[in-house]
Coordinates of C-alpha atoms in Angstrom, one line a residue:
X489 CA -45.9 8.3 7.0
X490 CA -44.6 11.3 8.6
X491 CA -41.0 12.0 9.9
X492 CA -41.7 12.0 13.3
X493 CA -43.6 8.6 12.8
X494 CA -40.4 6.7 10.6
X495 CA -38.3 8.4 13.6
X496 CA -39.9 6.5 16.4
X497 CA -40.1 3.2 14.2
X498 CA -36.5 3.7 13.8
X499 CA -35.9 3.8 17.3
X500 CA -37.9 0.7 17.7
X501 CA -36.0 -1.1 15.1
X502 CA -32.5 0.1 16.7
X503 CA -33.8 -1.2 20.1
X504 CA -34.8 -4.9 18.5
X505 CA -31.8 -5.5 16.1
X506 CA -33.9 -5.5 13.2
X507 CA -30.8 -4.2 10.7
X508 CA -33.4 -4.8 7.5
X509 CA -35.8 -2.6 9.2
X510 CA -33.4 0.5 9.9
X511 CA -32.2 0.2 6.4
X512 CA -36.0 0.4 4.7
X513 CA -36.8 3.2 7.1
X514 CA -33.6 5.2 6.5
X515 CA -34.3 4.7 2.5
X516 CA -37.7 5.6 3.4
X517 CA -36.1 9.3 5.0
X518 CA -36.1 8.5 8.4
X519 CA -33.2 11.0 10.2
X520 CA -30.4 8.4 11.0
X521 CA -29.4 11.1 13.8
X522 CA -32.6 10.4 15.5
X523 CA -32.5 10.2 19.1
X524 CA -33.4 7.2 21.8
X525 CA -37.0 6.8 23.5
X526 CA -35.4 9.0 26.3
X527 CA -34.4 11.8 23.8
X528 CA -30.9 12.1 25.3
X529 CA -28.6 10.0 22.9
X530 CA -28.2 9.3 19.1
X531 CA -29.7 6.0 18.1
X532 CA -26.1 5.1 17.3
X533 CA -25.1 5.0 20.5
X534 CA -28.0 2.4 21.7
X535 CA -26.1 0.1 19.0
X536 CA -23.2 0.7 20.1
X537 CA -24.2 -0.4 23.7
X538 CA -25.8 -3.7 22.4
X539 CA -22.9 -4.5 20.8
X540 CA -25.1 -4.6 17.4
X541 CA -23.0 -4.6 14.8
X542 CA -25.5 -4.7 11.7
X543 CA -28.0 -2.0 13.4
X544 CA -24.3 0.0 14.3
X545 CA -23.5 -0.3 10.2
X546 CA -26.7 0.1 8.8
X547 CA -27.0 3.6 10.8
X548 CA -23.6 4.4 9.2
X549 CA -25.0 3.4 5.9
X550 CA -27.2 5.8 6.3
X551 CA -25.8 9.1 7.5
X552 CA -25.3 9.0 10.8
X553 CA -23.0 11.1 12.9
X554 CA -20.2 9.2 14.6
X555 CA -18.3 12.1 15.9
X556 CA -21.6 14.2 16.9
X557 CA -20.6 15.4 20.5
X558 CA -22.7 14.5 23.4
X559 CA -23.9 16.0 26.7
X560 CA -21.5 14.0 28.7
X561 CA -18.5 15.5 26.0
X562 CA -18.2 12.2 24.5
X563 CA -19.1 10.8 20.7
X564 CA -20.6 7.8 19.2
X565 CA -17.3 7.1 18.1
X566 CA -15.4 7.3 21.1
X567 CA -18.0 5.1 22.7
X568 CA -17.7 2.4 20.3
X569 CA -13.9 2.6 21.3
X570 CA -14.5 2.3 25.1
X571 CA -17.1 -0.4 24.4
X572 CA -13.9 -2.7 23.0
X573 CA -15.9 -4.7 20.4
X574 CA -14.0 -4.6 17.0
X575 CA -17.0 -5.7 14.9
X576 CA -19.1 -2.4 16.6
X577 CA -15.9 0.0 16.5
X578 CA -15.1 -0.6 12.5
X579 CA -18.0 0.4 10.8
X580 CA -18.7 3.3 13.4
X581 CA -14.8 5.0 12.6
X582 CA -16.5 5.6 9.3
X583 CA -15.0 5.9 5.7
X584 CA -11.6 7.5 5.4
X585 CA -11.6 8.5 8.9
X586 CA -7.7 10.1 8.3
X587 CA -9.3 12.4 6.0
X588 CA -12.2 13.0 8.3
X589 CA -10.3 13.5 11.5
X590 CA -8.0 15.8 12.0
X591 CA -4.7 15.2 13.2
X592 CA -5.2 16.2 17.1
X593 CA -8.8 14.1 16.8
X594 CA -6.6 10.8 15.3
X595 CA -3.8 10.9 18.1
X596 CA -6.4 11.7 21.0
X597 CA -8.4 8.2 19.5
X598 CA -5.2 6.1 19.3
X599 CA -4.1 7.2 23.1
X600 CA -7.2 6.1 24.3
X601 CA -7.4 2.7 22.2
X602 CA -3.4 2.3 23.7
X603 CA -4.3 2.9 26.7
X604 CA -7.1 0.5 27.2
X605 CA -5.0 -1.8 26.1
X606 CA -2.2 -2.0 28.1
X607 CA -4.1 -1.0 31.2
X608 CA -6.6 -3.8 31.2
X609 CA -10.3 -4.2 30.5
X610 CA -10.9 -5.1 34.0
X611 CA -8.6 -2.5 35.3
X612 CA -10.3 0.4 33.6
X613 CA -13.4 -0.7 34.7
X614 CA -11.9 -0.2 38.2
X615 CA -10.4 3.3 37.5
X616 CA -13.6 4.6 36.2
X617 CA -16.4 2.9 38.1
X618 CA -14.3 2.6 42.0
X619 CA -15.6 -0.7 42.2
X620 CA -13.2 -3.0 43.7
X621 CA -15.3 -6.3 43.9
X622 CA -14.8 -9.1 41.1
X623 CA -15.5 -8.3 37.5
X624 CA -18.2 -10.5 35.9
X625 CA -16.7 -12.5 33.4
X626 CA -18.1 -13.5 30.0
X627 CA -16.6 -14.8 26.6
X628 CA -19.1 -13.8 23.9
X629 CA -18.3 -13.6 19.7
X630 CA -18.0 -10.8 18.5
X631 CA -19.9 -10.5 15.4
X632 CA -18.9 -13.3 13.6
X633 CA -16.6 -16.2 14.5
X634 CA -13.7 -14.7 16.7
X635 CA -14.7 -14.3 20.3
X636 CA -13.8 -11.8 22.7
X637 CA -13.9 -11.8 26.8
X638 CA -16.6 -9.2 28.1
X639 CA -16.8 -7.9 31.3
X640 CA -19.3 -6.4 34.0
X641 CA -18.4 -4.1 36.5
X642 CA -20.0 -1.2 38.4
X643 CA -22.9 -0.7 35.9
X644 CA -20.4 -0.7 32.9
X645 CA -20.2 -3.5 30.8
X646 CA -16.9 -3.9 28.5
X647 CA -15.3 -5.8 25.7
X648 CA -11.7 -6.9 26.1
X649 CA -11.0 -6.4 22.0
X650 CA -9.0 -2.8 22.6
X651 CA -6.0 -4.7 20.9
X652 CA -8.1 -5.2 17.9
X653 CA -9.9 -1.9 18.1
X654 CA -6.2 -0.3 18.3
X655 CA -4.4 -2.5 15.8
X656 CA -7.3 -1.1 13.4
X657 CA -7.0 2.0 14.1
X658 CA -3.4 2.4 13.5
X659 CA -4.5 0.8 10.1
X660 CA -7.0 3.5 9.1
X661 CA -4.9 6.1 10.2
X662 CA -1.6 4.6 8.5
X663 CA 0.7 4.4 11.6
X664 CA 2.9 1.1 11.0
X665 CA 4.0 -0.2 14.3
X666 CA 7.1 -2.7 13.9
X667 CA 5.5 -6.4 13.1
X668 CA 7.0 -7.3 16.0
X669 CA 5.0 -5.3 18.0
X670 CA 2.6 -6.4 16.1
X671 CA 2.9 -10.2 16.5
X672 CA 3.5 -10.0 20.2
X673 CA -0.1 -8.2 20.4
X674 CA -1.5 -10.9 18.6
X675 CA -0.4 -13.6 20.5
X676 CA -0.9 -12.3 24.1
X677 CA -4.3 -14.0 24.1
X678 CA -2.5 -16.9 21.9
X679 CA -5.6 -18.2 19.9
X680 CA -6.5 -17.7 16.8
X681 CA -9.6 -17.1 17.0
X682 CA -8.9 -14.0 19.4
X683 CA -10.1 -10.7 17.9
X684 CA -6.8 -9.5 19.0
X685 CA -5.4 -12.3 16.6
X686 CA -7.3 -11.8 13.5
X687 CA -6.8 -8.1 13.7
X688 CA -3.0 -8.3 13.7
X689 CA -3.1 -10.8 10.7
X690 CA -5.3 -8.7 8.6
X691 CA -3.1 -5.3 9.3
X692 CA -0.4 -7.6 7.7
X693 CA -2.0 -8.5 4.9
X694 CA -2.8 -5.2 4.1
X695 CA 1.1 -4.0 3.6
X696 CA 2.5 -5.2 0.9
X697 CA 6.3 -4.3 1.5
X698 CA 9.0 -6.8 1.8
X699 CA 10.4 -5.4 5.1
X700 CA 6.8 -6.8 6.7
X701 CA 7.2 -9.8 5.1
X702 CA 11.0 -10.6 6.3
X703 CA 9.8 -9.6 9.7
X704 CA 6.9 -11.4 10.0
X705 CA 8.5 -14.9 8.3
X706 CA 11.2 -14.2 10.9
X707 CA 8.9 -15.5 13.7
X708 CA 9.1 -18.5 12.0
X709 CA 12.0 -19.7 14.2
X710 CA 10.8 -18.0 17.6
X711 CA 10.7 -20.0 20.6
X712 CA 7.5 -19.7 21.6
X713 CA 5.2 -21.4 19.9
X714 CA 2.2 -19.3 19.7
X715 CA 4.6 -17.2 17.4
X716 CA 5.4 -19.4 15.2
X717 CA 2.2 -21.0 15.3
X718 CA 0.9 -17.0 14.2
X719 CA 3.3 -17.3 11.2
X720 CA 1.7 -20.1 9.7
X721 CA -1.5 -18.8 9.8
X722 CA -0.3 -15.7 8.4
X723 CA 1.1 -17.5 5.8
X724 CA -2.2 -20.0 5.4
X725 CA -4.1 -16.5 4.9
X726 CA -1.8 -15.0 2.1
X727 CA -2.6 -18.4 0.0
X728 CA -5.9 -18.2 0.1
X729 CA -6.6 -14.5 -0.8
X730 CA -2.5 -13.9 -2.1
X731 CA -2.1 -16.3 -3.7
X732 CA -0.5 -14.8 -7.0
X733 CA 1.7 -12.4 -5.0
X734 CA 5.2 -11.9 -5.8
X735 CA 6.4 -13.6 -2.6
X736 CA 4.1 -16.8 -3.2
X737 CA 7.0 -19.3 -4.9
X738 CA 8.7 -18.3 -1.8
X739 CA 6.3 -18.9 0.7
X740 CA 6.0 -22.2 -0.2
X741 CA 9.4 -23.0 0.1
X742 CA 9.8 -21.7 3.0
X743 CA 6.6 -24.0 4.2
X744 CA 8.5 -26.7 2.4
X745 CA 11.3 -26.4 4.3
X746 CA 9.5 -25.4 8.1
X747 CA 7.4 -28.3 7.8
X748 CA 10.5 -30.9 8.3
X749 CA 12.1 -29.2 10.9
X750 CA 8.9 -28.3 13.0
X751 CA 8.5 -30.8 16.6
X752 CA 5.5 -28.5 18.3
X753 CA 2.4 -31.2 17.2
X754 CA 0.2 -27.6 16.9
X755 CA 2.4 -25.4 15.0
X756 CA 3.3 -28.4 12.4
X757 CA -0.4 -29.0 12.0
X758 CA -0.9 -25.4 11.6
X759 CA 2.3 -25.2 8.7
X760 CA 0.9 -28.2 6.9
X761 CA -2.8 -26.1 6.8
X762 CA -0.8 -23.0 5.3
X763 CA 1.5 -25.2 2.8
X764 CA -2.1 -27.1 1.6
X765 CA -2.8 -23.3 0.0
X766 CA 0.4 -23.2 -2.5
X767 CA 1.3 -25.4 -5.4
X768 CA 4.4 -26.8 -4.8
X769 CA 6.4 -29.6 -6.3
X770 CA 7.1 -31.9 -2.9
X771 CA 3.3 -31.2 -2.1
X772 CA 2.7 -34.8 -2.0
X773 CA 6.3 -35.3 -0.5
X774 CA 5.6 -34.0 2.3
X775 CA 1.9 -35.1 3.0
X776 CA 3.1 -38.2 3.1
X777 CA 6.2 -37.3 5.7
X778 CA 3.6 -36.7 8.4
X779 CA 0.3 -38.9 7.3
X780 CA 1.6 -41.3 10.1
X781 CA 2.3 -38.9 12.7
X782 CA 1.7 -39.6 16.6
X783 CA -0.4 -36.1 16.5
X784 CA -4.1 -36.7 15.1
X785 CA -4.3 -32.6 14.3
X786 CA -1.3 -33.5 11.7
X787 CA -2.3 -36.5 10.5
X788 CA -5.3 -34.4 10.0
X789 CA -3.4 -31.6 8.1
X790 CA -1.1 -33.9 6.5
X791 CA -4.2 -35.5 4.7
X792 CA -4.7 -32.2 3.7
X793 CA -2.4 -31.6 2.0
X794 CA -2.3 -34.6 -0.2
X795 CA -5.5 -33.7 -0.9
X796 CA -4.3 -31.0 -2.1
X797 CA -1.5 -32.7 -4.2
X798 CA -1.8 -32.3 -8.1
X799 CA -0.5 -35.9 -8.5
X800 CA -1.6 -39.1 -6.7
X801 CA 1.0 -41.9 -6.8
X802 CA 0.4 -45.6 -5.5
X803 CA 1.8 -44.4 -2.2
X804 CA -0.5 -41.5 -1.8
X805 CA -3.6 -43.8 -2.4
X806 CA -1.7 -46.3 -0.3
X807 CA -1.8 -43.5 3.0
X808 CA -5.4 -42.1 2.5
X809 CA -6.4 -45.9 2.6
X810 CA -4.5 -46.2 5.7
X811 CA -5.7 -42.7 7.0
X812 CA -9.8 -43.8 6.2
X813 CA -9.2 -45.8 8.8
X814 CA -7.8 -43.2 11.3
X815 CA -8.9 -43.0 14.9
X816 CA -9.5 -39.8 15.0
X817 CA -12.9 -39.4 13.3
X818 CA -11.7 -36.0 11.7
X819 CA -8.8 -37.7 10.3
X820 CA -11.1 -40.0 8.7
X821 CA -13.7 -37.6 7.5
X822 CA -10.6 -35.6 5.8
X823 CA -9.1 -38.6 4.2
X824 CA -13.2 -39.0 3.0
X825 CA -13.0 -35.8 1.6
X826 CA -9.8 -36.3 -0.4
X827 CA -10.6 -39.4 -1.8
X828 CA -14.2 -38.6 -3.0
X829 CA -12.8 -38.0 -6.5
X830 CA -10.7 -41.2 -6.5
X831 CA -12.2 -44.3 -8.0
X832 CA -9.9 -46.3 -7.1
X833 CA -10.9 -45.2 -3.2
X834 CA -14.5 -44.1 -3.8
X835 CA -16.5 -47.3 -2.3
X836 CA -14.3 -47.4 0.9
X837 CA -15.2 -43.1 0.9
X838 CA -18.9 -43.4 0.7
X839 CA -18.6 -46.4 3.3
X840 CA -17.0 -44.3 6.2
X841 CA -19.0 -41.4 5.6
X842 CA -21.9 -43.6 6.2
X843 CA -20.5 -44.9 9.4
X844 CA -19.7 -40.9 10.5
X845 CA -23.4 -40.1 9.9
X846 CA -24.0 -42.6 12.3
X847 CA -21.2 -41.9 14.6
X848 CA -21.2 -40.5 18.1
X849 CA -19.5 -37.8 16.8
X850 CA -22.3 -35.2 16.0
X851 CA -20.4 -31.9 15.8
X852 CA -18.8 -33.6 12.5
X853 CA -22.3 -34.0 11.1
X854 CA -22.6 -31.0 9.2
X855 CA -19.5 -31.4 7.8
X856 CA -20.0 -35.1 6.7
X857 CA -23.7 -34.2 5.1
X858 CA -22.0 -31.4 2.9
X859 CA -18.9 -34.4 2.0
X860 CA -22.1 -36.9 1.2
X861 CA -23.8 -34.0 -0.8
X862 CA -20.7 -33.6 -3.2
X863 CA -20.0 -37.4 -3.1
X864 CA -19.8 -38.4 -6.9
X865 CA -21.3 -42.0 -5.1
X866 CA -24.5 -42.3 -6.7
X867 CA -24.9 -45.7 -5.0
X868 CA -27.4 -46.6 -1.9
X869 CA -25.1 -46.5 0.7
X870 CA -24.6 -42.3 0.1
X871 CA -28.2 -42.0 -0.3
X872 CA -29.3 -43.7 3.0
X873 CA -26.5 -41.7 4.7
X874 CA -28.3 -38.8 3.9
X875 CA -31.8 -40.0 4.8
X876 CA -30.3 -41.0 8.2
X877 CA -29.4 -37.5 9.0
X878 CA -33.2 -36.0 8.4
X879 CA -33.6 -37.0 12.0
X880 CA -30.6 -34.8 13.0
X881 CA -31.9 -32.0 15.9
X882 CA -29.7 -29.5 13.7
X883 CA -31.9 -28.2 11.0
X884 CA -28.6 -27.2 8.7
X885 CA -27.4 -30.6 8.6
X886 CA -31.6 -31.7 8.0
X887 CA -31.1 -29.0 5.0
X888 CA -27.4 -30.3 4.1
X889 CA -29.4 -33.6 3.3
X890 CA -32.7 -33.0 2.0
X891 CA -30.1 -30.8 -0.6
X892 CA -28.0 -33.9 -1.3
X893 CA -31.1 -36.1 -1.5
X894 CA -32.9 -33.6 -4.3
X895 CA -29.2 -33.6 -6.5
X896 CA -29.6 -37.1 -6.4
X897 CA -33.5 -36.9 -7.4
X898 CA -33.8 -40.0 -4.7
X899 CA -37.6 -40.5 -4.1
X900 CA -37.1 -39.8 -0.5
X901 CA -36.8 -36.4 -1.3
X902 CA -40.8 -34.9 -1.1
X903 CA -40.6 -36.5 2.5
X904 CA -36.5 -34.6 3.1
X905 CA -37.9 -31.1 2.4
X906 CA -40.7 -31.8 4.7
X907 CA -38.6 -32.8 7.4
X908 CA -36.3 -29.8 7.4
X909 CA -38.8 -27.9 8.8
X910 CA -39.9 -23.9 9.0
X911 CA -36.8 -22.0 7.7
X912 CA -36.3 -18.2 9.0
X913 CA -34.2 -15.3 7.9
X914 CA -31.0 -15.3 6.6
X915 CA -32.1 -18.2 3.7
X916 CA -32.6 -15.3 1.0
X917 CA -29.5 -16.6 -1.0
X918 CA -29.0 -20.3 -0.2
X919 CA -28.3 -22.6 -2.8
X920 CA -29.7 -25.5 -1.5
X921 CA -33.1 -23.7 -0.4
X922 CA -33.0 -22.9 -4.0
X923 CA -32.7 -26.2 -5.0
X924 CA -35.8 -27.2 -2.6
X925 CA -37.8 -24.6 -4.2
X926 CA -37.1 -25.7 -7.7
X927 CA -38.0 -29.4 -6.6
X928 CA -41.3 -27.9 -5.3
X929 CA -42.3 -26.2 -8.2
X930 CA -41.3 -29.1 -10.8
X931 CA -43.6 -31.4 -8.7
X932 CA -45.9 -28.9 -8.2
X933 CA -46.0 -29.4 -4.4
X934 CA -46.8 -27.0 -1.4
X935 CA -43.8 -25.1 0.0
X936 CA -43.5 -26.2 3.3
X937 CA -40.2 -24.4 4.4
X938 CA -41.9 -20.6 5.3
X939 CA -41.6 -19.5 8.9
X940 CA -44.9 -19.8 11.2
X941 CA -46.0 -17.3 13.3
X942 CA -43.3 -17.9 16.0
X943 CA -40.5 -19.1 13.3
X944 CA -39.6 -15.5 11.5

């Protein structure tokens, strides 16, 4: 195949997403510079206005020019700011962008990000188009699970994550801002789940000095809960990948000691998520403090955390009982989950995740298929649970089963991997399609899981 001929495939693969596709035809020697089907821009930038992540890496991967100037003075780069999508902007800044950039180049990018910010998505918009009619309004995800507000106005469409996009940054570029700062960007949209808010949590992360940590553990007492509620998921995200820091042992004391003073229902729920990451020795102490709490989303967390408890006294088994029982069906699925290795508790386990996979509540399906799946319940009433939810419409809980169904080598099983149906992309590495696929073979059935023509 010639260059010119990879070039114009590469274009087309830019212009349908297909991330595998520009990644064979880079490796292949297609010119990752290459320009669009109106031979103005780089193909970067028709990423970087789809908002498509993968293609936007994969291009990266391969060479492209970020900071390439265009006709209108711009760069790829400085579109990818202005676009306000975090998940576009990170992989476009590149590798070592402080060594890349000079020092003029680093401070012009972190005005613009700044100013974005504070000025307003919306409001820019404005300045730059003269519109002055209402913006259209959207709330997309941006790239993964964290979601982002995205706005139309005057032919420009915009992505509200400029705190994110500046918060990294000032991270690349190794300007500290104070954590408080820091923290109140976070919390101006106060969700985690907000770009904004993951962005601010991970720049934490990333120092390891004890000044940030003070700091940040000093919003613990703030009176606004969205700060302290930040704290505790800050702290929740150092257990599970810091877990063996220096400040750990204290970290849980100092969850210890929050979680019986804390009265905001959301915040406590929050702490008792964080302290269910440490060991501590009043772990099971203090699950049991809140398992009878008026709030379901701390009932919920204080389950948690005696689940997470390396002893189980008479009490403990006493409260999960209880808390099988909940109202709140996620209550009750948690309990499920803590008391699947339990014999004592098993039977009455296996029994309410039977009644869940019946339930009305079918957003909790998934999650009570994967509970069935690891049940040690080798009994009937597991096993029909799972054939149940081969009727589910979602094909990942259908899969979820069929997988629990083939550990258990039930005979239903020939009949569960029919009844997932055609899988797509994105299966390459799934454990459980492996299992189907080793079932297949042993029986020395037809694979009935490949894509048809309009399932790829």
């Amino acid at each position: 195949m010639s260059a010119r001929q990879l070039d114009r495939r590469l274009v087309s693969a830019v212009l349908s997403g297909d991330a595998d596709a520009v990644r064979d035809l880079l490796y292949e020697g297609a010119d990752p510079n290459t320009v669009d089907v109106d031979g103005r821009l780089p193909v970067l930038c028709t990423a970087v206005a789809a908002y498509d992540a993968p293609v936007a890496e994969a291009l990266m991967d391969g060479g492209a020019d970020p900071d390439r100037e265009l006709p209108d003075g711009s760069t790829p780069l400085l579109r990818a700011l202005d676009g306000g999508s975090p998940a576009v902007f990170q992989p476009v800044l590149g590798k070592d962008p402080r060594l890349r950039l000079p020092e003029r180049e680093r401070a012009r990018l972190l005005a613009r990000a700044r100013s974005w910010y504070e000025t307003g998505a919306v409001e820019e918009l404005r300045r730059r188009t003269g519109a002055r009619g209402p913006a259209v309004s959207d709330r997309v995800t941006d790239e993964g699970h964290d979601w982002v507000d995205q706005y139309a106005l005057g032919g420009l469409v915009v992505r509200a994550g400029h705190g994110a996009v500046l918060t990294w940054l000032e991270s690349r570029f190794q300007v500290l801002p104070p954590v408080d700062e820091l923290i109140d960007r976070a919390v101006a949209v106060a969700d985690e789940e907000h770009v904004d808010w993951w962005a601010v949590c991970y720049a934490l992360l990333e120092r390891h000095r004890q000044e940030t940590w003070s700091a940040a553990l000093a919003h613990g007492d703030h009176p606004d809960p969205a700060h302290r509620r930040f704290v505790a998921d800050y702290l929740r995200t150092r257990g599970i990948i810091a877990c063996d820091s220096p400040f750990a042992e204290r970290e849980s004391e100092f969850l210890a000691a929050w979680a019986t003073r804390e009265t905001d229902g959301a915040v406590l729920a929050k702490v008792l998520e964080a302290f269910a990451e440490y060991e501590h020795p009043r772990m099971e102490a203090t699950g049991l403090r809140h398992a009878a709490h008026r709030d379901p989303r701390v009932r919920l967390r204080a389950t948690t955390v005696l689940a997470a408890s390396e002893t189980r006294s008479p009490e403990a088994g006493a409260a999960l009982l209880v808390l099988l029982g909940d109202p709140d069906a996620r209550v009750r699925l948690e309990a499920c989950r803590a008391t699947l290795k339990d014999d004592a508790l098993l039977a009455q386990a296996a029994a309410e995740l039977a009644r869940l996979a019946e339930g009305p509540d079918r957003e909790l399906r998934g999650a009570v298929a994967e509970a069935l799946t690891a049940s040690p319940d080798r009994t009937a009433v597991t096993a029909d649970a799972l054939a149940a939810l081969l009727g589910d419409d979602n094909q990942l809980v259908r899969l979820e089963a069929a997988y629990g169904l083939v550990l258990r080598d039930d005979p239903r099983t020939g009949e569960a991997v029919e009844r997932v149906g055609p899988l797509g992309g994105g299966f390459e590495h799934d454990h459980r399609v492996d299992a189907l696929w080793d079932w297949t073979r042993r029986e020395r059935r037809p694979w009935p899981l490949a894509p048809g023509p309009g399932d790829a």
